[in-house]
Short mmCIF file of C-alpha atoms in Angstrom, two decimals:
data_model
loop_
_atom_site.label_atom_id
_atom_site.label_comp_id
_atom_site.label_asym_id
_atom_site.label_seq_id
_atom_site.Cartn_x
_atom_site.Cartn_y
_atom_site.Cartn_z
CA MET A 1 138.76 96.58 31.48
CA ALA A 2 137.09 97.62 34.73
CA ARG A 3 138.93 96.84 37.98
CA LEU A 4 137.10 97.65 41.18
CA VAL A 5 138.45 97.56 44.72
CA LEU A 6 135.87 96.59 47.33
CA ALA A 7 136.85 97.11 50.99
CA GLY A 8 134.84 96.80 54.18
CA LYS A 9 134.43 95.48 57.70
CA ALA A 10 134.48 91.70 57.74
CA ASN A 11 131.09 91.59 59.53
CA CYS A 12 129.38 94.30 57.49
CA PRO A 13 126.09 93.16 55.82
CA GLN A 14 126.35 95.88 53.16
CA TYR A 15 129.86 94.72 52.29
CA ALA A 16 128.50 91.15 51.97
CA LYS A 17 125.85 92.34 49.49
CA ALA A 18 128.38 94.31 47.44
CA GLU A 19 130.82 91.38 47.49
CA LEU A 20 128.30 88.87 46.13
CA LEU A 21 127.24 91.22 43.35
CA ALA A 22 130.89 91.91 42.43
CA ASP A 23 131.63 88.17 42.33
CA TYR A 24 128.68 87.65 40.00
CA LEU A 25 129.92 90.37 37.65
CA GLN A 26 133.47 88.99 37.63
CA THR A 27 132.19 85.50 36.78
CA ASN A 28 129.91 86.62 33.96
CA LEU A 29 131.72 89.61 32.44
CA PRO A 30 135.09 88.95 30.74
CA ASP A 31 136.42 92.49 31.28
CA PHE A 32 135.36 92.95 34.91
CA ARG A 33 137.80 92.37 37.78
CA VAL A 34 137.38 92.92 41.51
CA HIS A 35 139.94 93.06 44.32
CA LYS A 36 138.51 92.54 47.82
CA ILE A 37 139.92 93.84 51.10
CA THR A 38 138.41 92.91 54.45
CA GLN A 39 139.41 94.39 57.80
CA HIS A 40 138.62 93.21 61.31
CA PRO A 41 135.91 95.43 62.90
CA ASP A 42 138.41 96.61 65.52
CA LYS A 43 140.82 97.84 62.81
CA TRP A 44 138.33 99.16 60.29
CA GLU A 45 138.02 102.79 61.46
CA GLN A 46 141.77 103.38 61.48
CA TRP A 47 142.24 101.66 58.14
CA LEU A 48 139.45 103.71 56.53
CA HIS A 49 140.88 106.92 57.97
CA ASP A 50 144.35 106.12 56.59
CA ILE A 51 143.19 105.17 53.09
CA CYS A 52 140.98 108.25 52.80
CA GLU A 53 143.71 110.54 54.08
CA MET A 54 146.21 109.07 51.64
CA ASN A 55 143.88 109.52 48.66
CA ARG A 56 142.13 112.67 49.92
CA TRP A 57 138.72 111.02 49.90
CA GLU A 58 135.68 111.70 52.07
CA HIS A 59 133.99 108.49 53.19
CA LYS A 60 132.72 107.43 56.62
CA GLN A 61 131.19 103.95 56.40
CA SER A 62 131.60 100.35 55.21
CA PRO A 63 132.01 99.42 52.46
CA ILE A 64 134.21 101.78 50.45
CA ILE A 65 134.47 101.08 46.73
CA TRP A 66 136.70 102.66 44.13
CA ARG A 67 137.71 102.02 40.55
CA GLU A 68 141.38 101.69 39.68
CA LEU A 69 142.36 103.65 36.58
CA LEU A 70 144.65 101.03 35.04
CA ASP A 71 145.29 102.96 31.86
CA ARG A 72 146.21 106.18 33.66
CA GLY A 73 147.53 105.17 37.06
CA GLY A 74 146.91 107.51 39.99
CA LYS A 75 144.91 107.06 43.16
CA GLY A 76 141.74 105.69 41.55
CA LEU A 77 138.19 106.98 41.23
CA LEU A 78 136.05 106.77 44.38
CA LEU A 79 132.56 105.38 43.74
CA GLY A 80 131.34 105.49 47.35
CA GLY A 81 129.44 102.91 49.39
CA LEU A 82 126.90 100.20 48.62
CA ASN A 83 124.21 102.48 47.16
CA GLU A 84 126.65 104.17 44.79
CA PHE A 85 127.97 100.76 43.71
CA LEU A 86 124.44 99.47 43.00
CA GLU A 87 123.70 102.57 40.91
CA TYR A 88 127.00 102.14 39.03
CA VAL A 89 126.28 98.48 38.19
CA GLN A 90 122.69 99.23 37.21
CA HIS A 91 123.77 102.07 34.92
CA TYR A 92 126.63 100.26 33.13
CA TYR A 93 125.50 96.62 33.15
CA GLY A 94 121.75 96.70 33.80
CA ILE A 95 122.16 94.35 36.78
CA THR A 96 121.02 94.76 40.37
CA SER A 97 121.01 92.72 43.61
CA MET A 98 117.89 91.29 45.23
CA MET A 99 119.64 89.89 48.32
CA LEU A 100 117.50 89.87 51.46
CA THR A 101 118.63 91.36 54.77
CA GLU A 102 118.69 87.95 56.46
CA GLU A 103 121.03 86.60 53.78
CA MET A 104 123.27 89.65 54.15
CA LEU A 105 123.56 89.07 57.90
CA ASP A 106 124.39 85.37 57.47
CA ILE A 107 127.11 86.07 54.90
CA ALA A 108 128.53 88.89 57.06
CA GLU A 109 128.85 86.51 60.01
CA GLU A 110 130.54 83.94 57.77
CA ASN A 111 132.89 86.59 56.38
CA LEU A 112 134.00 87.58 59.90
CA HIS A 113 134.65 83.96 60.84
CA THR A 114 136.68 83.41 57.63
CA HIS A 115 138.65 86.63 58.19
CA ILE A 116 139.59 85.61 61.74
CA GLU A 117 140.69 82.17 60.53
CA ILE A 118 142.85 83.70 57.78
CA GLU A 119 144.46 86.12 60.25
CA LYS A 120 145.17 83.23 62.61
CA GLU A 121 146.81 81.21 59.82
CA GLU A 122 148.94 84.20 58.80
CA GLU A 123 150.09 84.72 62.39
CA GLU A 124 150.98 81.05 62.70
CA THR A 125 152.96 81.25 59.46
CA LYS A 126 154.82 84.33 60.69
CA SER A 127 155.59 82.64 64.00
CA LEU A 128 157.38 79.87 62.11
CA ILE A 129 159.79 82.44 60.68
CA LYS A 130 162.38 83.18 63.35
CA PRO A 131 164.92 85.53 61.79
CA LEU A 132 168.34 86.14 63.27
CA GLN A 133 168.19 89.40 65.22
CA ILE A 134 171.25 91.48 64.31
CA TRP A 135 171.99 94.74 66.14
CA ILE A 136 174.56 97.23 64.86
CA THR A 137 175.78 100.09 67.06
CA SER A 138 176.96 103.44 65.68
CA ALA A 139 174.88 102.53 62.65
CA SER A 140 175.31 105.94 60.99
CA THR A 141 178.95 105.10 60.18
CA PRO A 142 180.02 104.19 56.61
CA ILE A 143 180.96 100.66 57.72
CA CYS A 144 177.32 99.91 58.54
CA TYR A 145 176.14 101.28 55.18
CA GLN A 146 178.54 98.91 53.41
CA LEU A 147 177.73 95.99 55.73
CA ILE A 148 173.95 95.86 55.30
CA PRO A 149 173.98 94.61 51.65
CA LEU A 150 176.46 91.88 52.57
CA LEU A 151 174.29 90.63 55.44
CA ALA A 152 170.99 90.96 53.58
CA SER A 153 172.04 89.35 50.30
CA GLY A 154 172.22 85.86 51.78
CA GLN A 155 175.96 85.33 51.27
CA VAL A 156 176.75 85.39 55.02
CA PHE A 157 174.14 83.13 56.67
CA GLY A 158 172.74 81.43 53.58
CA MET A 159 169.62 81.94 51.48
CA THR A 160 167.39 79.95 53.85
CA THR A 161 168.10 82.09 56.95
CA LYS A 162 166.01 85.22 57.39
CA ILE A 163 167.52 88.16 59.26
CA SER A 164 166.19 91.25 61.02
CA ILE A 165 168.61 94.18 61.24
CA HIS A 166 168.36 96.78 64.01
CA LEU A 167 170.30 100.03 63.58
CA LEU A 168 171.25 101.73 66.86
CA ASP A 169 172.65 105.25 67.20
CA THR A 170 172.04 108.50 69.01
CA ASP A 171 169.03 110.70 68.34
CA GLN A 172 171.07 113.19 66.30
CA PHE A 173 171.50 110.52 63.60
CA LYS A 174 167.82 109.47 63.49
CA GLU A 175 167.27 111.00 60.05
CA VAL A 176 170.32 109.19 58.67
CA LEU A 177 169.11 105.88 60.07
CA CYS A 178 165.63 106.38 58.60
CA GLY A 179 167.19 107.00 55.20
CA VAL A 180 169.24 103.80 55.43
CA VAL A 181 166.15 101.82 56.45
CA MET A 182 164.14 103.14 53.50
CA GLU A 183 166.93 102.40 51.05
CA ALA A 184 167.43 98.86 52.36
CA GLU A 185 163.67 98.17 52.16
CA ASP A 186 163.55 99.46 48.59
CA MET A 187 166.33 97.07 47.55
CA ALA A 188 164.10 94.08 48.46
CA PHE A 189 166.91 91.85 49.69
CA PRO A 190 165.96 88.14 49.57
CA VAL A 191 166.68 87.26 53.21
CA LEU A 192 165.93 90.60 54.88
CA HIS A 193 162.84 89.97 57.02
CA SER A 194 162.86 93.49 58.49
CA ILE A 195 165.11 96.46 59.19
CA SER A 196 164.48 99.18 61.77
CA GLU A 197 166.14 102.18 63.41
CA HIS A 198 166.52 102.71 67.16
CA THR A 199 167.64 105.75 69.14
CA LYS A 200 166.23 104.85 72.57
CA MET A 201 168.86 103.08 74.61
CA ASP A 202 166.38 101.20 76.82
CA GLU A 203 165.18 99.19 73.80
CA ALA A 204 168.69 98.28 72.63
CA PHE A 205 169.64 94.65 71.89
CA ILE A 206 166.18 93.17 72.49
CA LYS A 207 166.33 89.44 71.59
CA ALA A 208 169.70 90.02 69.88
CA ASP A 209 171.44 86.97 68.40
CA ILE A 210 174.34 89.00 67.01
CA ILE A 211 175.67 92.40 68.12
CA ILE A 212 178.18 94.28 65.98
CA LEU A 213 179.98 97.07 67.82
CA LEU A 214 181.27 99.74 65.44
CA ASP A 215 183.17 102.98 66.08
CA ASP A 216 181.53 104.57 69.12
CA VAL A 217 184.72 106.52 69.83
CA LEU A 218 186.00 108.39 66.79
CA LEU A 219 189.43 110.00 66.98
CA ASN A 220 189.07 113.66 66.05
CA CYS A 221 191.69 116.11 64.89
CA GLU A 222 192.25 117.42 68.40
CA VAL A 223 194.76 115.18 70.13
CA GLN A 224 193.61 114.05 73.56
CA PRO A 225 195.34 112.00 76.25
CA LEU A 226 194.93 108.24 75.81
CA GLU A 227 193.11 108.09 79.15
CA ASN A 228 190.30 110.27 77.75
CA TYR A 229 189.64 107.88 74.88
CA ILE A 230 189.80 104.85 77.15
CA ARG A 231 187.36 106.52 79.54
CA GLU A 232 184.95 107.07 76.64
CA VAL A 233 185.15 103.43 75.60
CA GLY A 234 184.56 102.33 79.18
CA GLU A 235 181.54 104.62 79.61
CA ILE A 236 179.90 103.37 76.42
CA CYS A 237 180.52 99.72 77.23
CA GLU A 238 179.26 100.31 80.77
CA VAL A 239 175.92 101.23 79.17
CA TYR A 240 175.92 98.51 76.50
CA ALA A 241 176.99 95.49 78.56
CA PRO A 242 174.12 95.48 81.13
CA LEU A 243 171.62 95.99 78.31
CA ILE A 244 173.12 93.03 76.46
CA GLU A 245 172.81 90.92 79.62
CA LYS A 246 169.23 92.05 80.15
CA ASN A 247 167.80 92.12 76.62
CA ALA A 248 169.84 89.85 74.36
CA GLN A 249 169.66 86.09 73.90
CA SER A 250 171.77 84.07 76.35
CA GLU A 251 174.00 82.83 73.50
CA VAL A 252 174.38 86.26 71.89
CA ARG A 253 177.54 86.71 69.82
CA VAL A 254 179.30 90.06 70.09
CA ILE A 255 181.70 91.30 67.41
CA SER A 256 183.93 94.32 68.04
CA SER A 257 185.09 96.05 64.87
CA GLY A 258 185.96 99.44 63.45
CA LYS A 259 189.05 101.63 63.41
CA THR A 260 189.43 102.44 67.10
CA PHE A 261 189.98 100.41 70.29
CA VAL A 262 188.66 97.14 68.91
CA ASN A 263 190.38 95.00 71.57
CA LEU A 264 189.43 97.36 74.38
CA LYS A 265 185.74 97.41 73.42
CA ALA A 266 185.61 93.62 73.59
CA MET A 267 187.44 93.68 76.93
CA MET A 268 185.11 96.28 78.44
CA ILE A 269 181.99 94.41 77.29
CA MET A 270 183.25 91.36 79.19
CA THR A 271 184.22 93.49 82.20
CA HIS A 272 180.84 95.23 82.52
CA GLY A 273 178.85 92.16 81.42
CA PRO A 274 180.19 89.24 83.45
CA SER A 275 177.35 86.91 82.41
CA ILE A 276 178.17 87.33 78.70
CA LYS A 277 180.09 84.24 77.62
CA PRO A 278 183.74 85.20 76.88
CA GLU A 279 183.93 82.77 73.96
CA ASN A 280 181.05 84.67 72.34
CA VAL A 281 182.92 87.99 72.27
CA ILE A 282 185.56 88.50 69.57
CA ALA A 283 187.41 91.37 67.90
CA VAL A 284 187.86 91.37 64.13
CA ALA A 285 191.42 91.51 62.76
CA THR A 286 190.52 90.40 59.23
CA PRO A 287 190.93 93.86 57.59
CA TRP A 288 194.66 93.80 58.34
CA GLU A 289 194.92 90.17 57.31
CA SER A 290 193.15 90.81 53.99
CA ALA A 291 195.07 93.99 53.20
CA ALA A 292 198.42 92.29 53.92
CA LYS A 293 197.50 89.41 51.60
CA ALA A 294 196.57 91.89 48.88
CA MET A 295 199.90 93.72 49.18
CA LEU A 296 201.82 90.44 48.98
CA ALA A 297 199.83 89.41 45.90
CA ARG A 298 200.60 92.72 44.18
CA LYS A 299 204.27 92.41 45.04
CA LEU A 300 204.42 88.93 43.51
CA SER A 301 202.02 89.63 40.60
CA MET A 302 199.71 86.79 41.56
CA ASN A 303 196.08 86.27 42.52
CA VAL A 304 195.31 87.22 46.14
CA GLU A 305 193.34 83.96 46.52
CA GLY A 306 196.65 82.14 46.52
CA VAL A 307 197.98 83.94 49.63
CA LYS A 308 197.14 82.08 52.84
CA ASP A 309 197.88 82.01 56.58
CA VAL A 310 198.98 85.58 57.28
CA ILE A 311 198.63 86.07 61.05
CA VAL A 312 197.78 89.30 62.86
CA TRP A 313 198.96 89.27 66.48
CA GLY A 314 198.22 91.68 69.33
CA ASN A 315 196.26 94.91 69.50
CA ILE A 316 194.25 95.08 66.28
CA THR A 317 193.82 98.85 66.19
CA GLY A 318 197.00 99.53 68.19
CA CYS A 319 200.43 97.89 68.11
CA LYS A 320 200.19 94.68 66.15
CA TYR A 321 202.49 92.26 64.37
CA ILE A 322 201.87 91.00 60.83
CA ASP A 323 203.45 87.54 60.97
CA LEU A 324 204.54 85.97 57.66
CA SER A 325 206.41 83.03 59.18
CA HIS A 326 203.47 80.69 58.47
CA ALA A 327 202.21 82.44 55.32
CA LYS A 328 202.05 80.35 52.15
CA LEU A 329 201.58 80.98 48.45
CA TYR A 330 199.59 78.73 46.13
CA GLY A 331 199.87 79.03 42.35
CA CYS A 332 202.96 81.19 42.58
CA GLU A 333 205.44 81.09 39.69
CA SER A 334 208.92 80.37 41.02
CA ALA A 335 211.94 78.20 40.42
CA ILE A 336 210.21 75.34 42.24
CA TRP A 337 207.17 73.88 40.50
CA GLY A 338 204.58 71.56 41.95
CA PRO A 339 200.87 70.68 41.84
CA ALA A 340 198.19 73.35 42.36
CA ASP A 341 198.01 72.61 46.09
CA PHE A 342 201.77 72.87 46.58
CA PRO A 343 202.56 75.69 49.02
CA HIS A 344 205.50 78.08 48.78
CA PRO A 345 206.51 79.73 52.08
CA VAL A 346 206.23 83.49 51.61
CA LEU A 347 209.59 84.22 53.26
CA ASN A 348 211.31 81.84 50.80
CA VAL A 349 209.90 83.77 47.86
CA ILE A 350 210.24 87.37 49.07
CA TYR A 351 213.87 88.05 49.91
CA ASP A 352 213.46 91.83 50.24
CA SER A 353 213.30 92.14 54.04
CA GLU A 354 213.44 95.94 53.77
CA TRP A 355 210.23 95.92 51.69
CA ILE A 356 208.52 93.63 54.21
CA HIS A 357 209.39 95.97 57.07
CA SER A 358 208.59 99.26 55.33
CA GLU A 359 205.40 98.10 53.58
CA LEU A 360 203.93 95.70 56.13
CA LEU A 361 205.47 95.81 59.58
CA SER A 362 206.28 99.37 60.63
CA ALA A 363 203.69 101.67 62.21
CA GLN A 364 204.16 104.10 59.28
CA SER A 365 203.91 101.35 56.65
CA SER A 366 201.85 101.52 53.46
CA LEU A 367 199.59 98.87 54.97
CA SER A 368 198.78 101.08 57.98
CA SER A 369 198.09 104.00 55.68
CA ARG A 370 195.70 101.96 53.50
CA ILE A 371 193.76 100.65 56.50
CA CYS A 372 193.42 104.10 58.09
CA GLN A 373 192.13 105.61 54.83
CA CYS A 374 189.51 102.95 54.06
CA VAL A 375 185.97 104.31 54.20
CA GLY A 376 184.05 101.19 55.14
CA MET A 377 184.09 98.54 52.44
CA LEU A 378 187.09 96.62 53.81
CA PRO A 379 185.97 96.43 57.49
CA ALA A 380 182.41 95.62 56.39
CA HIS A 381 183.66 92.73 54.26
CA ALA A 382 185.81 91.58 57.17
CA ILE A 383 182.83 91.48 59.56
CA ALA A 384 180.75 89.57 57.01
CA THR A 385 183.59 87.09 56.43
CA VAL A 386 184.08 86.39 60.15
CA LEU A 387 180.32 85.94 60.66
CA ARG A 388 180.17 83.49 57.76
CA TYR A 389 183.06 81.52 59.23
CA TRP A 390 181.49 81.59 62.70
CA TYR A 391 178.24 80.09 61.43
CA HIS A 392 179.51 77.86 58.61
CA GLY A 393 183.17 77.19 59.42
CA SER A 394 186.40 78.62 58.02
CA PRO A 395 188.23 76.96 55.09
CA PRO A 396 189.91 73.75 56.32
CA GLY A 397 193.50 74.28 57.40
CA GLU A 398 193.45 78.05 56.94
CA VAL A 399 194.33 80.58 59.63
CA VAL A 400 191.89 83.32 60.68
CA SER A 401 193.12 86.12 62.97
CA VAL A 402 190.68 87.06 65.72
CA GLY A 403 190.96 88.98 68.98
CA ILE A 404 189.92 86.67 71.82
CA LEU A 405 190.28 86.51 75.59
CA SER A 406 193.70 84.97 76.20
CA LYS A 407 193.96 81.87 78.39
CA GLY A 408 197.73 81.71 78.17
CA GLN A 409 198.07 80.36 74.63
CA PHE A 410 201.46 81.09 73.01
CA CYS A 411 202.62 82.34 76.46
CA VAL A 412 200.38 85.42 76.10
CA PRO A 413 199.29 86.56 79.59
CA GLU A 414 195.75 85.59 80.56
CA GLY A 415 192.90 88.09 80.80
CA ILE A 416 193.58 90.38 77.82
CA ILE A 417 191.95 90.49 74.40
CA PHE A 418 194.74 89.45 72.05
CA SER A 419 194.59 88.76 68.31
CA MET A 420 195.85 85.27 67.49
CA PRO A 421 195.26 82.50 64.92
CA VAL A 422 192.03 80.50 65.20
CA ARG A 423 189.89 78.15 63.15
CA PHE A 424 186.06 78.13 63.08
CA GLN A 425 184.21 74.81 63.24
CA ASN A 426 180.64 73.80 64.11
CA GLY A 427 179.62 77.28 65.27
CA ASN A 428 182.63 77.70 67.56
CA TRP A 429 186.27 78.73 67.27
CA GLU A 430 189.46 77.26 68.66
CA VAL A 431 192.98 78.65 68.90
CA MET A 432 195.49 76.95 66.59
CA THR A 433 197.93 76.18 69.37
CA GLU A 434 199.69 73.58 67.19
CA LEU A 435 201.47 76.35 65.27
CA ASP A 436 205.15 76.69 66.13
CA ILE A 437 206.27 80.16 67.20
CA ASN A 438 209.93 81.12 66.84
CA GLU A 439 211.86 83.09 69.45
CA THR A 440 211.66 86.36 67.53
CA THR A 441 207.87 86.17 67.29
CA GLN A 442 207.63 85.20 70.96
CA GLU A 443 209.58 88.32 71.95
CA VAL A 444 207.29 90.48 69.84
CA LEU A 445 204.20 88.92 71.42
CA GLY A 446 205.58 89.76 74.85
CA ARG A 447 205.92 93.44 73.92
CA LEU A 448 202.42 93.52 72.40
CA ALA A 449 200.96 91.88 75.49
CA HIS A 450 202.62 94.51 77.69
CA GLU A 451 200.87 97.30 75.76
CA LEU A 452 197.50 95.61 76.12
CA ILE A 453 198.05 95.00 79.82
CA GLN A 454 198.82 98.69 80.30
CA GLU A 455 195.69 99.64 78.35
CA LYS A 456 193.63 97.29 80.51
CA LEU A 457 195.14 98.74 83.71
CA ILE A 458 194.27 102.27 82.58
CA ALA A 459 190.71 101.15 81.83
CA LEU A 460 190.34 99.47 85.22
CA LYS A 461 191.75 102.57 86.91
CA GLU A 462 189.10 104.67 85.16
CA ILE A 463 186.43 102.24 86.35
CA LYS A 464 187.63 102.51 89.94
CA GLU A 465 187.54 106.29 89.74
CA MET A 466 183.98 106.22 88.37
CA HIS A 467 182.82 103.49 90.82
CA PRO A 468 184.98 103.78 93.93
CA TYR A 469 182.63 101.61 96.01
CA GLY A 470 181.91 98.92 93.41
CA ALA A 471 185.25 98.67 91.66
CA ASP A 472 186.32 95.44 93.31
CA LYS A 473 183.16 93.69 92.17
CA ILE A 474 183.49 95.05 88.62
CA THR A 475 187.17 94.23 88.17
CA SER A 476 187.32 90.88 89.93
#
């Protein structure tokens, strides 16, 4: 079988002559196939240059015609232009074209008009596709690598929502970002409209619908004063926040995640970006929530799906409290039996308070060790889960722990980012203030709030030192 590729300028008379002859051959010869490519006159020279450079051909005019070697693969066999094509057809099939110049010009004009109409239709079709614009900072980190397949597979936003992912990092990680982009494109995810890398800060967050802040400040082996780390977070957020205000959508949703200063990053984004809606900035506590549920399930030899309503309070990547007072077990084998939806309070089933403290609650617990050693899969899954809840709602009645700007709920002081129980509904979240908090928990929350207030004061002090004349405006 012969398969020819015929390419040319849309308004080229010689292309029109070659096209009509090729169509005649395809109609009358069972083993002859032709693939046609037309380019707008303004784009033809560049397109011809690129195709010739790629295949190492020498050709300077329209049309260009080559034969694809279907049985052998490869770049194809260049025939040349119109004259070479006419000679080829005459030699192999004994057929030639008698088209007059006037006819060639008429068809060329019609071809250009058709090409413009097709381009217009394609642009209109593309304009109907409005993918969610998702920006990820520190995109060279392992969390991002694990997160992309979750976002692009359709399980977060649904199979009918297209997404465009933008990877942002410094210039030193450009090669890493390019590699991630190529790999994601090769996987042909069903809802991934596009993915791109960015290292220029002035183009960050353009038209962003969602911004995911990952670990911009990584704790290294050399121990530094806390103020140094807080200063770094503040400096980064001081760059990000104005860009978000300037470039992102007005309803942009900002998610702070990672292993370091999750609450503080969310706080500093609000501080440096006063026009960003506070209810659209959250910090993800789900990794701790999920890991605690998994440890409880292993302890009780049951499925982790049956562990519900574990609450993470306070500073997500600092001092926090894993609260089991509202946690419930479903499908747990115990002395009390009931229907499948019958809940067992966790604290009624686990009597080993020493295990709870050593494995879950203390700063040196097994839970803390597991979270610190995770390489990216757990936090990536947590981000994807929170995004799915934010857009489609969390399971009815279930608790989700999220760091949000406190407005005094549960007697937590206002103005700090504090992890507390929420539910997601209709694209929004609300704090589950109906939950009863015992005195012991209330005391713990007071201590956690104190730590976050001190962290905030240090951050504001650093801002005042960096901006002595504008500090009042920034911190008001």
